[in-house]
Short mmCIF file of C-alpha atoms and ligand atoms in Angstrom, two decimals:
data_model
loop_
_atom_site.label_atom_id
_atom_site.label_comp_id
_atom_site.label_asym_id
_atom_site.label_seq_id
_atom_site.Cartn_x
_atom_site.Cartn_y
_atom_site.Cartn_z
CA UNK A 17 221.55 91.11 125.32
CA UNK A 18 221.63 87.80 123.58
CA UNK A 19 219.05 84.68 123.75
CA UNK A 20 219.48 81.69 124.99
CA UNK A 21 219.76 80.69 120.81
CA UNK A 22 222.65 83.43 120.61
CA UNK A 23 220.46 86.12 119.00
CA UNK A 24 221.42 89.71 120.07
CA UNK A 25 218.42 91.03 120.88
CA UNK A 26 218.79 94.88 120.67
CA UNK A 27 215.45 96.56 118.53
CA UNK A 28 212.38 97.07 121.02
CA UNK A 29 208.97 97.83 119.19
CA UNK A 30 206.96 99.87 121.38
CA UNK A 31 203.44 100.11 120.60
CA UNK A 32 201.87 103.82 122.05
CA UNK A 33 198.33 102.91 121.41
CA UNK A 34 195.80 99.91 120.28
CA UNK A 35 193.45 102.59 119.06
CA UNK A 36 193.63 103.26 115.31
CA UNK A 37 192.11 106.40 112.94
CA UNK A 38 191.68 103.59 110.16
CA UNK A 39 190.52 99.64 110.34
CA UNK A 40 192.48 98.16 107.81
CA UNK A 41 190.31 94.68 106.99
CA UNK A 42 193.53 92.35 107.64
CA UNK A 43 194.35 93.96 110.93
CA UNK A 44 190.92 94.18 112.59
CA UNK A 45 187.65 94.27 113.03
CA UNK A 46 185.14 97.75 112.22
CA UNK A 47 183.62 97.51 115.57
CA UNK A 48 187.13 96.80 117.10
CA UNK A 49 186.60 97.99 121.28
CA UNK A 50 189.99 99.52 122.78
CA UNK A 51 191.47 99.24 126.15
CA UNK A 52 190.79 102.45 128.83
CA UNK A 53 193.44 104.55 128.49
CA UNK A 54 193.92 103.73 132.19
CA UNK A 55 195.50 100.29 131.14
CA UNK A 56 198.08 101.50 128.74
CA UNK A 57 201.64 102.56 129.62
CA UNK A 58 201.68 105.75 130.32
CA UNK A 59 203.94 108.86 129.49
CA UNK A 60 205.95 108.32 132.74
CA UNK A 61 206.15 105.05 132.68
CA UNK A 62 207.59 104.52 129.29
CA UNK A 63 209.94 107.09 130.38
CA UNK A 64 210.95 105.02 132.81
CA UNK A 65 210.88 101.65 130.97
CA UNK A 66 212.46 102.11 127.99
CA UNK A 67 216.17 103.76 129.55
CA UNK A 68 215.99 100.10 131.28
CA UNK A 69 215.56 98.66 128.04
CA UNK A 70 218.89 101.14 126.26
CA UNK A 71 220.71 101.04 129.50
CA UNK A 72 220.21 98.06 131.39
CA UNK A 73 219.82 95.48 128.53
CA UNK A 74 221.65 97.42 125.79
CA UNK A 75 218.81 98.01 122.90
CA UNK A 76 219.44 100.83 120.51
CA UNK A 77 216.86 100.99 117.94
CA UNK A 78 213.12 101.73 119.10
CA UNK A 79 210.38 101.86 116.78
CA UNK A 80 207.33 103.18 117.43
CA UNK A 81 204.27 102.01 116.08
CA UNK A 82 200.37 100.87 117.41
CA UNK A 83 197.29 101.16 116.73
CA UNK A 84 198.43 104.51 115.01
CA UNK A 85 200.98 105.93 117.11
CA UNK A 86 200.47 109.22 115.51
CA UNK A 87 197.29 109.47 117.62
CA UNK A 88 199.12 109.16 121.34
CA UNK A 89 198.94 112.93 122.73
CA UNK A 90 202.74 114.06 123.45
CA UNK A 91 203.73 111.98 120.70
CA UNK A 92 206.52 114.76 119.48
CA UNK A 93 207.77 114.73 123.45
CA UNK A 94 207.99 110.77 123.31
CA UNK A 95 210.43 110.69 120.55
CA UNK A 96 212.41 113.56 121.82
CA UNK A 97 213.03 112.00 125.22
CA UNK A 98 213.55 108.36 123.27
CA UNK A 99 216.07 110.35 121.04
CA UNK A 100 218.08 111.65 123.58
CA UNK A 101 218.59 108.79 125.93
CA UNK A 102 222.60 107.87 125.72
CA UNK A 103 222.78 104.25 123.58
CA UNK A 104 219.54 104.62 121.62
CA UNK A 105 221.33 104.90 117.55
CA UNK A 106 217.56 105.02 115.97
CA UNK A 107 214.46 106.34 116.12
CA UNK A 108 211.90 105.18 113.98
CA UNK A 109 207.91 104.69 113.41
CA UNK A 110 205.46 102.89 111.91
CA UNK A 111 202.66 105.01 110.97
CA UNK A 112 199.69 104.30 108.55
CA UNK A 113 200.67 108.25 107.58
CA UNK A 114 197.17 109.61 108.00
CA UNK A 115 198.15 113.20 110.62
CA UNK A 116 201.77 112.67 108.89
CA UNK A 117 201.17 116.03 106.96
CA UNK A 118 201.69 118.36 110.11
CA UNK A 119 203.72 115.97 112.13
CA UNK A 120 206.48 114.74 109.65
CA UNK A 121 208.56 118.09 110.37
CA UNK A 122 208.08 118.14 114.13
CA UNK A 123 208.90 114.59 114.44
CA UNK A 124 212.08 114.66 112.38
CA UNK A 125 213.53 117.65 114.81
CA UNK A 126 212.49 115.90 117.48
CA UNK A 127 214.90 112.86 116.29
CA UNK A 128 212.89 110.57 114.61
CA UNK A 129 215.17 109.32 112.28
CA UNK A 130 213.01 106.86 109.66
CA UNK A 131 209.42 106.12 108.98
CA UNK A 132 207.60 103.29 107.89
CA UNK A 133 204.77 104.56 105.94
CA UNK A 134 201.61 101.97 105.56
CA UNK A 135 200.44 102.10 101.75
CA UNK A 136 198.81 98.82 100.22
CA UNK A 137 197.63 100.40 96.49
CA UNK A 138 197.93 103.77 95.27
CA UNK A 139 194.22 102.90 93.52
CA UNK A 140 191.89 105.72 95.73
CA UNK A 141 188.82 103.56 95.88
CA UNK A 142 190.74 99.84 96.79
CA UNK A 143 192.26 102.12 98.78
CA UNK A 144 189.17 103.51 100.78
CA UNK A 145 187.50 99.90 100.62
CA UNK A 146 190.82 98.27 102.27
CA UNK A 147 191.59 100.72 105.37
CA UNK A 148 187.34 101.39 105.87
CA UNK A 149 187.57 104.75 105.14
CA UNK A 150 191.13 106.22 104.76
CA UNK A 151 192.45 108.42 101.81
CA UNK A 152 195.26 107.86 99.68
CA UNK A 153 195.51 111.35 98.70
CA UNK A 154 196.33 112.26 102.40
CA UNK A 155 198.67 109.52 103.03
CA UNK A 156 200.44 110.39 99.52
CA UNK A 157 200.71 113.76 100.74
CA UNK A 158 202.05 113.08 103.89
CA UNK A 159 204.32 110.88 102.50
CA UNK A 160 205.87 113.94 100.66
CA UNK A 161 205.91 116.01 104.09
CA UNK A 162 208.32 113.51 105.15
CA UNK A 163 210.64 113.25 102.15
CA UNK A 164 210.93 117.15 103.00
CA UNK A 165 211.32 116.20 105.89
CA UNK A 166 214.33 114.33 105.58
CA UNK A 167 212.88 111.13 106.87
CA UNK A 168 214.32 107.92 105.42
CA UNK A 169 211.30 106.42 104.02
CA UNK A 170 210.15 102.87 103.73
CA UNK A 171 206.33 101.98 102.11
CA UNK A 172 205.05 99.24 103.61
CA UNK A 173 201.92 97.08 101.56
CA UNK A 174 200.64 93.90 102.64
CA UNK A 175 199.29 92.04 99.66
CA UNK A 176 196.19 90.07 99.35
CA UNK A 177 195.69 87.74 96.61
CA UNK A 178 192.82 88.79 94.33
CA UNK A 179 192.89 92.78 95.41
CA UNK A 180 196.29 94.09 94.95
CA UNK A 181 198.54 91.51 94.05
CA UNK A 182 198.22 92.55 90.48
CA UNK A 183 198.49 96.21 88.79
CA UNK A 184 198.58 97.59 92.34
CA UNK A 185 202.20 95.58 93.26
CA UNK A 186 203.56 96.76 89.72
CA UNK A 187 202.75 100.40 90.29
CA UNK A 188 203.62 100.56 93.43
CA UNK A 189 206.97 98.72 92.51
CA UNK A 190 207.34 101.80 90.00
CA UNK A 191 207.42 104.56 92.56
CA UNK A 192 211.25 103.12 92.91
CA UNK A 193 212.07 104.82 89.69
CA UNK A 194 211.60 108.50 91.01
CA UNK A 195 211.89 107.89 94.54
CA UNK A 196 214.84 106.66 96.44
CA UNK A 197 212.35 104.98 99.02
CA UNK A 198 212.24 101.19 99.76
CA UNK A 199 208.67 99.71 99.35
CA UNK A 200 208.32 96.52 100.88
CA UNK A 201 205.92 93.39 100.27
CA UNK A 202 204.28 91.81 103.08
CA UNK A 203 202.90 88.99 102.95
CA UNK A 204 199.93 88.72 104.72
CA UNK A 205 200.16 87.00 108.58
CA UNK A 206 197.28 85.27 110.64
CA UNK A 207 196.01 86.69 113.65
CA UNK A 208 192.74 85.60 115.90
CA UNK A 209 189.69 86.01 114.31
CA UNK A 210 190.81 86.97 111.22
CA UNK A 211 192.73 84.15 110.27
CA UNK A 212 190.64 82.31 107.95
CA UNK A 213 190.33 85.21 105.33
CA UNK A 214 194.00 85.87 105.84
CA UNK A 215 195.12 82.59 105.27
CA UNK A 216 193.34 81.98 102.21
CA UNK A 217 194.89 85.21 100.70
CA UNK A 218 198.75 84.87 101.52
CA UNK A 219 200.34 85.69 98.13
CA UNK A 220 204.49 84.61 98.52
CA UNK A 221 207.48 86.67 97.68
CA UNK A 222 207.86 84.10 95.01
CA UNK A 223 205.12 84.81 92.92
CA UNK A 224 205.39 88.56 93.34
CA UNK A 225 209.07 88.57 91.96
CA UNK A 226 207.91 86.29 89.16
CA UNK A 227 205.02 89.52 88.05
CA UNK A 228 207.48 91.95 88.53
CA UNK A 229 210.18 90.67 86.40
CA UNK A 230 207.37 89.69 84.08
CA UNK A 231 206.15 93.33 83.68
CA UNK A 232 209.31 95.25 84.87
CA UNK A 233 212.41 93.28 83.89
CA UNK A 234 215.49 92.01 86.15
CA UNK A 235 215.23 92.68 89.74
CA UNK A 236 218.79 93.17 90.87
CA UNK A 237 219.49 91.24 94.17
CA UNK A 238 221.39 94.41 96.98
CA UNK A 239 223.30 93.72 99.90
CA UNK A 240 224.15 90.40 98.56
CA UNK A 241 221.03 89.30 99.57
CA UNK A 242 221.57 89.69 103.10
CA UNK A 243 218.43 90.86 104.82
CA UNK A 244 217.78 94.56 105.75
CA UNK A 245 215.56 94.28 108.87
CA UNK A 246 213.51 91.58 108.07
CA UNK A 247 213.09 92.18 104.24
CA UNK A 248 215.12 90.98 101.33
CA UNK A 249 216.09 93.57 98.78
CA UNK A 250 216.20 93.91 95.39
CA UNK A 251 216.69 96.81 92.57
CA UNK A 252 214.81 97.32 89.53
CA UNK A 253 217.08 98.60 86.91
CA UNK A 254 217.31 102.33 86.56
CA UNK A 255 215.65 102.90 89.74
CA UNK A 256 216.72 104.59 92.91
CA UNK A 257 214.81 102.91 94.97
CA UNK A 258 214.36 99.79 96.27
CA UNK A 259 211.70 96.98 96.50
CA UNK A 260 211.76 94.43 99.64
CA UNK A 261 210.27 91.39 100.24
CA UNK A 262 208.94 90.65 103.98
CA UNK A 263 207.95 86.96 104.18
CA UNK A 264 207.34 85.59 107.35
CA UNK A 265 205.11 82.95 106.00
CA UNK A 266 206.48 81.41 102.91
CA UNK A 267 210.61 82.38 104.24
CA UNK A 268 210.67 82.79 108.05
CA UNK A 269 213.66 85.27 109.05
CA UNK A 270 213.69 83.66 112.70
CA UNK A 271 217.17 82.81 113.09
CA UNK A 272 217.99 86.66 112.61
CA UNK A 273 215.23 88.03 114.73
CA UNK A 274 216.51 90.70 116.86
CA UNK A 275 213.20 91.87 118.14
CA UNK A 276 211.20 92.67 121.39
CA UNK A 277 207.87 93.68 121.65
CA UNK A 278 206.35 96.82 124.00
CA UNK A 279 202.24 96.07 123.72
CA UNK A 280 200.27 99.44 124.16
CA UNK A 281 199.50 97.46 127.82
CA UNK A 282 202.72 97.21 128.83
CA UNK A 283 203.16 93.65 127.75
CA UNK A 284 206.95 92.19 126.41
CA UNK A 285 206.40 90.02 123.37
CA UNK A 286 209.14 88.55 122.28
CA UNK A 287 207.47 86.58 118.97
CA UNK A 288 205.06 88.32 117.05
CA UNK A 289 203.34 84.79 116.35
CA UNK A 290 203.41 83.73 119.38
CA UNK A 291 201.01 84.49 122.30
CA UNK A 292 203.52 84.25 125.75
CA UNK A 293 204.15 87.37 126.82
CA UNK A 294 205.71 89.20 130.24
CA UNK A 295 203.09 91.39 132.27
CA UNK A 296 205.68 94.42 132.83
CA UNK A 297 202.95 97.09 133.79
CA UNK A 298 202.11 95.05 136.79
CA UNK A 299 205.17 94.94 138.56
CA UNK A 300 205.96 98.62 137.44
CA UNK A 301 202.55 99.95 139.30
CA UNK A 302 203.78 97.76 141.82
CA UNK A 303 206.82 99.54 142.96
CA UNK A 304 209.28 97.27 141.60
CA UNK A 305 212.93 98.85 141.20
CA UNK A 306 214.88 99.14 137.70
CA UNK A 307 217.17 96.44 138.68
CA UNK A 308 214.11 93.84 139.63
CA UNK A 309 212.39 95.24 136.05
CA UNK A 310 215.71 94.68 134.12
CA UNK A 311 215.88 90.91 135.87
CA UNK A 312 212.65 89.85 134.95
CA UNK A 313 212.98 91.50 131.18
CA UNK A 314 216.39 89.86 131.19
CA UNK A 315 214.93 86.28 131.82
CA UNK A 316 212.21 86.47 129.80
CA UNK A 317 214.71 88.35 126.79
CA UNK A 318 216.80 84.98 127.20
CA UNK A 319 213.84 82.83 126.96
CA UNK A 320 212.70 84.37 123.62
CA UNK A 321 211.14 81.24 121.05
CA UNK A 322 212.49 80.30 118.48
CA UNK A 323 210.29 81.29 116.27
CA UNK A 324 206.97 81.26 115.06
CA UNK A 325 204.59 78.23 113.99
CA UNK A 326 202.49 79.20 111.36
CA UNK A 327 204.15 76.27 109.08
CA UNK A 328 202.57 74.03 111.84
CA UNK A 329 199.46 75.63 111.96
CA UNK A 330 199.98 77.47 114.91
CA UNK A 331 198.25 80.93 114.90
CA UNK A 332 198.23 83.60 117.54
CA UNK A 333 195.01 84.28 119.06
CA UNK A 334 195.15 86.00 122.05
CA UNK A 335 195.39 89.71 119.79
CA UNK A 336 195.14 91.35 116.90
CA UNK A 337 197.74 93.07 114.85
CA UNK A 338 196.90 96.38 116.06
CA UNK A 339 197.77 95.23 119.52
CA UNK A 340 200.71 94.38 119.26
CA UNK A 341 202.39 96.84 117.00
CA UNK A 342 203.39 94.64 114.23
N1 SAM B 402 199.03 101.84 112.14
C1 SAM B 402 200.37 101.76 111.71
C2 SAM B 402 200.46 101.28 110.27
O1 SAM B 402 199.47 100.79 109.76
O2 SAM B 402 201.54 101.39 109.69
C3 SAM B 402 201.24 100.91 112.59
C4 SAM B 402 200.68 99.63 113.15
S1 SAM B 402 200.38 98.37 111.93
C5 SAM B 402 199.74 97.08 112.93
C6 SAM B 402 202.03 97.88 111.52
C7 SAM B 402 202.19 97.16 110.21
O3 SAM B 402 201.55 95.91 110.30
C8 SAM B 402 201.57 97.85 109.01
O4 SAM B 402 202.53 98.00 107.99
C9 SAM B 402 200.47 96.93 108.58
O5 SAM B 402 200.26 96.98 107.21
C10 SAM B 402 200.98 95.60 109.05
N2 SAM B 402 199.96 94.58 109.24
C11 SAM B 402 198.76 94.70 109.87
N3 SAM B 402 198.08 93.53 109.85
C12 SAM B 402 198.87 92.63 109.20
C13 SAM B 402 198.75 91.25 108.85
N4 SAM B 402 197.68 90.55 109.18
N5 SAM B 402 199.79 90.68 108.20
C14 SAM B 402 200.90 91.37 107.85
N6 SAM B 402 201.06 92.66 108.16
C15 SAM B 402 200.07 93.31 108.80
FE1 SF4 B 403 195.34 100.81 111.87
FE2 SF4 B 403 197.75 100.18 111.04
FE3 SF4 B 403 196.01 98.24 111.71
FE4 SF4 B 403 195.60 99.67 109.52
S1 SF4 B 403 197.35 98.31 109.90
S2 SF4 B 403 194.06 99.20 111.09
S3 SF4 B 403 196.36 101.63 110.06
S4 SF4 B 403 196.87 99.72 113.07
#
């Protein structure tokens, strides 16, 4: 399904929940309130939705993510039925790994195919201070349930100048050595009412590559530097992994954006940075068929912005991270 800019638009991020087990500090607020569960897309209707989405409007990769998504009951049933619809090539998730331990092997059967694995400093008390009150032992062991797993496994940290832009990006860089796993810098976005501390801590994919080369050598550009997803990828030498570089802020990948957005509430998103959205729950409680659903997705697929504004200042603040699935 292309844009009205020529983009094929064919990865749908579905987020299962706003609810979350942790409250990272860049993503929201402790006392964070949730939506009933009564407002979210339920089991049925995502059953329904997203076959119009693979069918209908030709998508074939569907990420899951939230809030956790590891927290939505059924959540082994969800990917099964996702993995099995004709057209859909991937299956992945974005999880901050936290009830990864028991699920990793379940999930993989069930076709889950990657998994995006939150982890901003291996450092156990940054850790705890970051995510409110997680564990980095737990997410460090889950992260080995899915290696045996045999996930393909990505480690996602969003850096924040002054907490682990330093020691924490190097050693984390250095899991790439014994671990053919891509870990991926993200710099920090703005969201509502979090947006003043977030600005002020952006750190750029320039100024990380500059430290690692400084403390790890040569960074070997892959793919010939076309990006993988939305990240840029390099090589230390000697390593079998991989270290990418997500910059929305500082190098915006909107001309390549292939992305819709699913919100927990049934929402369609098509810029993460951007606040329109499409109210799709309504007119599926409403009775509307699959081929009125797949017109109005269609038109507002084709309408999808260019991209985001953040260079002008422009700042989404009708949700938080968590509530849109990132
Ligand atoms: N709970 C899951 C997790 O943490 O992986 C999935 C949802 S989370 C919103 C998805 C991704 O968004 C995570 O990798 C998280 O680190 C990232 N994220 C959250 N807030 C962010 C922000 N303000 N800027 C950049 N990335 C952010
Ligand atoms: Fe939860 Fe993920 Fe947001 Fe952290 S980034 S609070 S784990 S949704």
């Amino acid at each position: 399904m292309l844009d009205q800019y020529g983009r094929n638009i064919n990865y749908l991020r579905v987020s299962l929940t706003d609810r979350c087990n942790l409250r990272c500090i860049y993503c929201m607020p402790e006392d964070m309130t949730f939506r009933p569960r009564s407002e979210l897309l339920q089991d049925d209707e995502l059953k329904r939705l997203i076959p119009i989405f693979v069918d209908l409007l030709g998508f074939e990769k569907i990420r899951l993510t939230g809030g956790e998504p590891t927290l939505r009951e059924n959540i082994v049933e969800i990917v099964q039925n996702i993995a099995q619809i004709p057209g859909v090539r991937t299956v992945a998730m974005t999880t901050n790994g936290v009830l990864l331990k028991q699920l990793a092997a379940p999930l993989a059967t069930a076709g889950l195919a990657r998994i995006n694995i939150s982890l901003d400093t291996l450092n156990a008390e940054k850790f705890r201070q970051l995510t409110r009150w997680g564990s980095v032992d737990e997410v460090w062991q889950s992260i080995l349930a899915a290696q045996a797993a045999g996930l393909a496994i990505k480690l996602n940290a969003v850096i924040m100048r002054g907490f682990n832009d330093r020691e924490d990006v190097i050693n984390l860089a250095r899991l790439t050595y014994d671990y053919p796993w891509q870990v991926r810098f993200i710099e920090m976005m703005p969201f509502a009412g979090i947006s003043g501390f977030q600005q002020d801590h952006v750190v750029t994919e320039l100024e990380l590559k500059a430290r690692l080369r400084d403390e790890l050598g040569e960074l070997i550009l892959c793919h010939q530097g076309q990006l993988d997803g939305e990240a840029r990828v390099y090589q230390l030498e000697g390593a079998v992994g991989s270290v990418g570089f997500i910059s929305s802020v500082s190098k915006p990948f909107c001309a390549s954006c292939n992305r819709a957005r699913l919100t927990a509430d049934g929402q369609l998103r098509l810029c993460l940075l951007r606040e329109q959205e499409l109210d799709v729950l309504a007119p599926l409680r409403h009775g509307a068929t699959d081929q009125a659903l797949r017109c109005l997705l269609k038109e507002s697929i084709w309408s999808k912005p260019w991209g985001h504004g953040l260079a002008e200042q422009t700042v989404p603040l009708n949700r938080v991270m968590s509530e849109i699935g990132g």
